Short mmCIF file of C-alpha atoms in Angstrom, two decimals:
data_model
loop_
_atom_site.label_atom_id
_atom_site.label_comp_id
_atom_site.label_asym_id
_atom_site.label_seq_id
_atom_site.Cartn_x
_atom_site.Cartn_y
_atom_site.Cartn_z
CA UNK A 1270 10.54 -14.02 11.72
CA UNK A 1271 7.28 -12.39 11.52
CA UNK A 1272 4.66 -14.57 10.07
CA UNK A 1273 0.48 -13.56 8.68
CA UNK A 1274 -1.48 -15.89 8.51
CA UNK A 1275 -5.16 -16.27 6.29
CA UNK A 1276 -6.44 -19.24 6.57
CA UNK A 1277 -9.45 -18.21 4.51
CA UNK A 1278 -8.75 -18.35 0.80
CA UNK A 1279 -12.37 -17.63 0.02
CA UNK A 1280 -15.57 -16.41 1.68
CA UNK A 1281 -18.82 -15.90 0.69
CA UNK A 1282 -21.52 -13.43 2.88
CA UNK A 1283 -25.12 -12.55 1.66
CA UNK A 1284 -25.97 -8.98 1.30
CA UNK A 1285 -26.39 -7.32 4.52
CA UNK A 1286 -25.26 -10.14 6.84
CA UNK A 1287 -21.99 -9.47 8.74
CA UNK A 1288 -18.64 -11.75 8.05
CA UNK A 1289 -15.25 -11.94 9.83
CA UNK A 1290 -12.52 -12.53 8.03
CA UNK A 1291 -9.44 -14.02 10.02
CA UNK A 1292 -6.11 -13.08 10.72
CA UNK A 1293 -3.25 -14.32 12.94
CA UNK A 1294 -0.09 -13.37 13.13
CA UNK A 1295 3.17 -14.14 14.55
CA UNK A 1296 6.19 -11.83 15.91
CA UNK A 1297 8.39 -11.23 18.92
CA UNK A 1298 8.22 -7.64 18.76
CA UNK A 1299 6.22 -6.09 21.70
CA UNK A 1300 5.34 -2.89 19.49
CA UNK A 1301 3.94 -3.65 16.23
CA UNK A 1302 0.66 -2.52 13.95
CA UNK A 1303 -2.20 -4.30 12.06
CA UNK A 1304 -3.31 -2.99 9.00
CA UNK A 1305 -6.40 -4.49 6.87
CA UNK A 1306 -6.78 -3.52 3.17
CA UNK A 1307 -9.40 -4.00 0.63
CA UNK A 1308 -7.86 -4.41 -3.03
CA UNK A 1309 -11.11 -4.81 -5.60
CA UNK A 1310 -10.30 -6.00 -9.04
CA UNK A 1311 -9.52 -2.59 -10.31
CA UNK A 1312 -5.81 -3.12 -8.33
CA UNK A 1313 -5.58 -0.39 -6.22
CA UNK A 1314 -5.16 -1.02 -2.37
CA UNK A 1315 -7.37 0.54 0.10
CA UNK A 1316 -6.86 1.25 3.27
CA UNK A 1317 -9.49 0.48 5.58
CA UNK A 1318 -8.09 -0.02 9.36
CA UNK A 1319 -5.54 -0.02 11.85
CA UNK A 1320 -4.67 -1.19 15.20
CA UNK A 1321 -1.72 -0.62 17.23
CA UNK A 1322 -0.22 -3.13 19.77
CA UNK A 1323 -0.46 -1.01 22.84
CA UNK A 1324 -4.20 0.21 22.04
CA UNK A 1325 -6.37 -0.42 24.82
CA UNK A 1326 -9.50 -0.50 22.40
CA UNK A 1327 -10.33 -2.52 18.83
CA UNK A 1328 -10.61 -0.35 16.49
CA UNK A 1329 -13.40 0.96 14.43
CA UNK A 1330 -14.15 2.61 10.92
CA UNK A 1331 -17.66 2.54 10.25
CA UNK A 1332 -19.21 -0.85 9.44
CA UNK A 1333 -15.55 -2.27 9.58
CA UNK A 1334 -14.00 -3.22 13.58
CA UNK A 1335 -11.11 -5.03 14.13
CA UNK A 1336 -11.45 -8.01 16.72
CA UNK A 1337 -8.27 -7.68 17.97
CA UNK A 1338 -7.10 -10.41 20.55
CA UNK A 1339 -3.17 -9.75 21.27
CA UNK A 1340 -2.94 -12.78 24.01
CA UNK A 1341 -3.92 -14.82 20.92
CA UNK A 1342 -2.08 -13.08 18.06
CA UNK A 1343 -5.71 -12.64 16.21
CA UNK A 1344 -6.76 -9.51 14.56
CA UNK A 1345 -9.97 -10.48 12.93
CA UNK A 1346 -11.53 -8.38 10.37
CA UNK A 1347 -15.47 -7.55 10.61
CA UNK A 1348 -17.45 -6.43 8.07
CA UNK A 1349 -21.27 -5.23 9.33
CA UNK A 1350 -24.18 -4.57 6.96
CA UNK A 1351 -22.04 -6.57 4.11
CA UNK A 1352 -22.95 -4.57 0.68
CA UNK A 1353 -21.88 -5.80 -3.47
CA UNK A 1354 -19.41 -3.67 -3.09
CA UNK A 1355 -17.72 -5.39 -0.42
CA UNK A 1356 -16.83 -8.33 -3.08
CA UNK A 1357 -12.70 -8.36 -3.37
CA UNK A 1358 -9.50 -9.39 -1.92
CA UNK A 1359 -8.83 -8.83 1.82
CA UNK A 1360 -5.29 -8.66 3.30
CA UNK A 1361 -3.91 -8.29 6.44
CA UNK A 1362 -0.72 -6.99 6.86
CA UNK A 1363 1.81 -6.39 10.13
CA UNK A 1364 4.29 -3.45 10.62
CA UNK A 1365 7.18 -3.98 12.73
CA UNK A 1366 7.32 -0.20 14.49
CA UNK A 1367 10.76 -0.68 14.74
CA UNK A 1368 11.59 -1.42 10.93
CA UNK A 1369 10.24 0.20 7.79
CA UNK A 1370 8.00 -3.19 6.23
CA UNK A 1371 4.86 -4.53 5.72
CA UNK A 1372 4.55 -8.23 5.87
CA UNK A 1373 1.20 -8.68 3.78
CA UNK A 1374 -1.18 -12.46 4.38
CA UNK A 1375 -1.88 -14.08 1.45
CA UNK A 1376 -5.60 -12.58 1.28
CA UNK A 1377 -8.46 -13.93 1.54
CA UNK A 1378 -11.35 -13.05 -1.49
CA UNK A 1379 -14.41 -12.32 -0.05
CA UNK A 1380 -17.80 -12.41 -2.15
CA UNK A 1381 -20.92 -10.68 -1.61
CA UNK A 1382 -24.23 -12.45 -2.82
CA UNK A 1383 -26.86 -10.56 -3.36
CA UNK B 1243 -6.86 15.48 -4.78
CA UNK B 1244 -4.66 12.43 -5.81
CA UNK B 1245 -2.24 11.19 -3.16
CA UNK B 1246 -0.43 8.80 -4.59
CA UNK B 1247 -0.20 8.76 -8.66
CA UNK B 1248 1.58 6.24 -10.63
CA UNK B 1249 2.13 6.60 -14.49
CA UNK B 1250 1.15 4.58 -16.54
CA UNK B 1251 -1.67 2.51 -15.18
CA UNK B 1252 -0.46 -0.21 -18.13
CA UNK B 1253 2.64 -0.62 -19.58
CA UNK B 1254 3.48 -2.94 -22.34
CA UNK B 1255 6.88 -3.78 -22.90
CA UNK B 1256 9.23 -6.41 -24.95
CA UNK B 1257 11.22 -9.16 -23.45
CA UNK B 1258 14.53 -7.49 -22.58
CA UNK B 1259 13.64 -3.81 -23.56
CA UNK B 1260 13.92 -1.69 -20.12
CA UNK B 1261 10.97 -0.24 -18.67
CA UNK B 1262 10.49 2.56 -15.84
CA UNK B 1263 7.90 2.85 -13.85
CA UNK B 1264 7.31 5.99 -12.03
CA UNK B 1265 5.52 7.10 -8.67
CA UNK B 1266 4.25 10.69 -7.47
CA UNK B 1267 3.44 11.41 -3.92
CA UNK B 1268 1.45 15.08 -2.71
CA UNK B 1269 1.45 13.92 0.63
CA UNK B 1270 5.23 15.03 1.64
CA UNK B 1271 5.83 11.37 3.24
CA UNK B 1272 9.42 9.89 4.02
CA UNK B 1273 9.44 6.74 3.03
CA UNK B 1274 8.23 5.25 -0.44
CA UNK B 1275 7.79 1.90 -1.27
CA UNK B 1276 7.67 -0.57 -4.59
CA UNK B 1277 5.75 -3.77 -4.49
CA UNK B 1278 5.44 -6.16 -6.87
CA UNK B 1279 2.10 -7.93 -7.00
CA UNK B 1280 1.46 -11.14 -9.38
CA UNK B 1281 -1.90 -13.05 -9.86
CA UNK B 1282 -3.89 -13.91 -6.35
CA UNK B 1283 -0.67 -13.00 -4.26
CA UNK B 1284 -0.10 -10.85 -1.53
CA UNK B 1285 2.10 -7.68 -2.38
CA UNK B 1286 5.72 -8.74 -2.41
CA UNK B 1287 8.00 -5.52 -1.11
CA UNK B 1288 10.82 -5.01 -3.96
CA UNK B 1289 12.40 -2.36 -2.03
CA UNK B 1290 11.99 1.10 0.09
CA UNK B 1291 13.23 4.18 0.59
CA UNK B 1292 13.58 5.51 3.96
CA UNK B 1293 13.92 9.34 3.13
CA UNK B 1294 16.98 9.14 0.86
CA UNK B 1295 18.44 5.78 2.60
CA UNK B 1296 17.68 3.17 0.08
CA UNK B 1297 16.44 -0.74 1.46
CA UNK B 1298 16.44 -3.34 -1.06
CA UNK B 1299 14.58 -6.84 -0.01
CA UNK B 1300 17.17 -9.46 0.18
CA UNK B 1301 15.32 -11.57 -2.54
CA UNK B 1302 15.17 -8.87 -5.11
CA UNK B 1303 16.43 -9.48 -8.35
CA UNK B 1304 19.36 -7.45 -9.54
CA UNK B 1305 16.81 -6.53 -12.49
CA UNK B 1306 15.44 -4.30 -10.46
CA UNK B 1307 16.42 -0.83 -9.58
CA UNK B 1308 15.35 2.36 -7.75
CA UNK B 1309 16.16 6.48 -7.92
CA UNK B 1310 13.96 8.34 -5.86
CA UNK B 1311 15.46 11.88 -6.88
CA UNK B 1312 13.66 13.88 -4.41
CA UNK B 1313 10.60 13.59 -1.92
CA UNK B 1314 7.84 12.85 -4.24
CA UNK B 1315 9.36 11.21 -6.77
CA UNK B 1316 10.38 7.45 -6.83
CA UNK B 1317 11.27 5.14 -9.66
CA UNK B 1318 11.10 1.76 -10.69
CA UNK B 1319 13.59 0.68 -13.18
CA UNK B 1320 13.62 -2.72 -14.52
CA UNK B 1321 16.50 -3.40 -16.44
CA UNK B 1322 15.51 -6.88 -18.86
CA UNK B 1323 12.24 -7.60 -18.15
CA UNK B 1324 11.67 -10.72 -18.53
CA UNK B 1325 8.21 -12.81 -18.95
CA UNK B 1326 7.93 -13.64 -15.31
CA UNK B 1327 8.40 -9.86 -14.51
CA UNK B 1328 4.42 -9.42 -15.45
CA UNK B 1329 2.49 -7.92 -12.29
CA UNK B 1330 0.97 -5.29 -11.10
CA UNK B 1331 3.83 -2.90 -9.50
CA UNK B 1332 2.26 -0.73 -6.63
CA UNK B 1333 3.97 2.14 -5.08
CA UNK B 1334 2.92 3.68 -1.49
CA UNK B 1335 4.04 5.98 0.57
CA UNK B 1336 3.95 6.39 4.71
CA UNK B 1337 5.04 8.60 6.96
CA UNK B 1338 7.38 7.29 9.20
CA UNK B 1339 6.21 3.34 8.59
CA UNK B 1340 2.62 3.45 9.86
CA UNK B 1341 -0.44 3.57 7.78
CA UNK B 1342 0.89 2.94 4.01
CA UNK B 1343 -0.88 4.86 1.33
CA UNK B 1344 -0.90 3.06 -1.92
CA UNK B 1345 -1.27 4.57 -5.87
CA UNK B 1346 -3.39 2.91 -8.26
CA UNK B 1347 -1.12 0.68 -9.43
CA UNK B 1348 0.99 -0.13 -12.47
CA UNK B 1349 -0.06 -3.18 -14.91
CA UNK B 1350 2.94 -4.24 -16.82
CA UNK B 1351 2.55 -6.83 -19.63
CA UNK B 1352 5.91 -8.06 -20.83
CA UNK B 1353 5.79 -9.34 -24.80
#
């Protein structure tokens, strides 16, 4: 069964330092995806980066990059430049390419200290 | 420009009276999706539809039900609510399983 694991319920960064937030995960499917969202208190879930299994590279958006390590089944989350509006809940989340579902970690809630 | 637009943002119902949520999509993707999502937890998936091929989650509660009419509607029916049936109920969209686009969200309060 596929598995995420968080083992960070809560993290606290200062303003403008960077912060990783952890993820492992567990499957036996050789083709799979690794999603990160952001989900502030307002509720709504945003998307904010993706990595596929067979990508060579970690991905990047802007001051997020995924530290993907697939020998390991890690696919850390790393926030540069960390800002106040950084402050909410952090999930990972695996897709099985060969099913239609998202298997979401329990978060982790990150705050931002000015 | 709203992708994904779920009405209402809060819903108030009574214990038993049946509720439907409902879930827009613009962006023409197959498969739609309805989580529910209670206090500091991780979205639990309630169900999907896969074009018009409809997936329920083994652990779903009968309560529950689904119509998704046509592409970019899909609906969330919930037959009694009952008190532990207060979340948040998101809906998202994808195209073909990757990247998962989610609405704003749906706060339901059950009285």
């Amino acid at each position: 069964a596929q598995k995420i694991t968080q083992t960070q319920p809560g993290m606290f960064v200062q303003e403008k330092e960077a912060v990783t937030l952890d993820c492992t995960y567990d499957t036996s499917d050789p083709s799979y995806g690794l999603f990160w969202y952001k989900q502030p208190s307002s509720g709504e879930m945003i998307f904010l980066i993706y990595q596929g299994s067979y990508d060579q590279q970690n991905a990047t958006e802007g001051r997020y990059s995924l530290n993907f390590q697939k020998a390991r089944k890690s696919a850390n989350l790393v926030i540069s430049a960390s800002q106040l509006g950084d402050s909410a809940m952090y999930f990972c989340a695996l897709v099985k390419t060969s099913y239609d579902k998202v298997i979401f970690g329990p978060g982790t809630s990150l705050s931002v200290i000015p | 420009d709203a992708m994904v637009i779920q009405n209402p943002r809060y819903q108030v119902t009574q214990f038993g009276k049946p509720v439907t949520l409902s879930c827009s999509q613009t962006l023409n993707h197959n498969v739609m999706y309805w989580y529910q999502q209670k206090s500091s937890q991780a979205p639990k998936l309630l169900f999907h539809y896969y074009d018009k091929d409809f997936n329920n989650e083994a652990d779903t509660p009968d309560n529950f039900q689904s119509r998704r009419p046509n592409t970019s509607f899909c609906f969330l029916d919930i037959r009694s609510p009952g008190l532990g049936d207060a979340a948040m109920y998101l809906c998202a969209t994808s195209r073909d399983s990757y990247e998962q686009y989610f609405g704003p969200g749906t706060r339901l309060t059950v009285t």
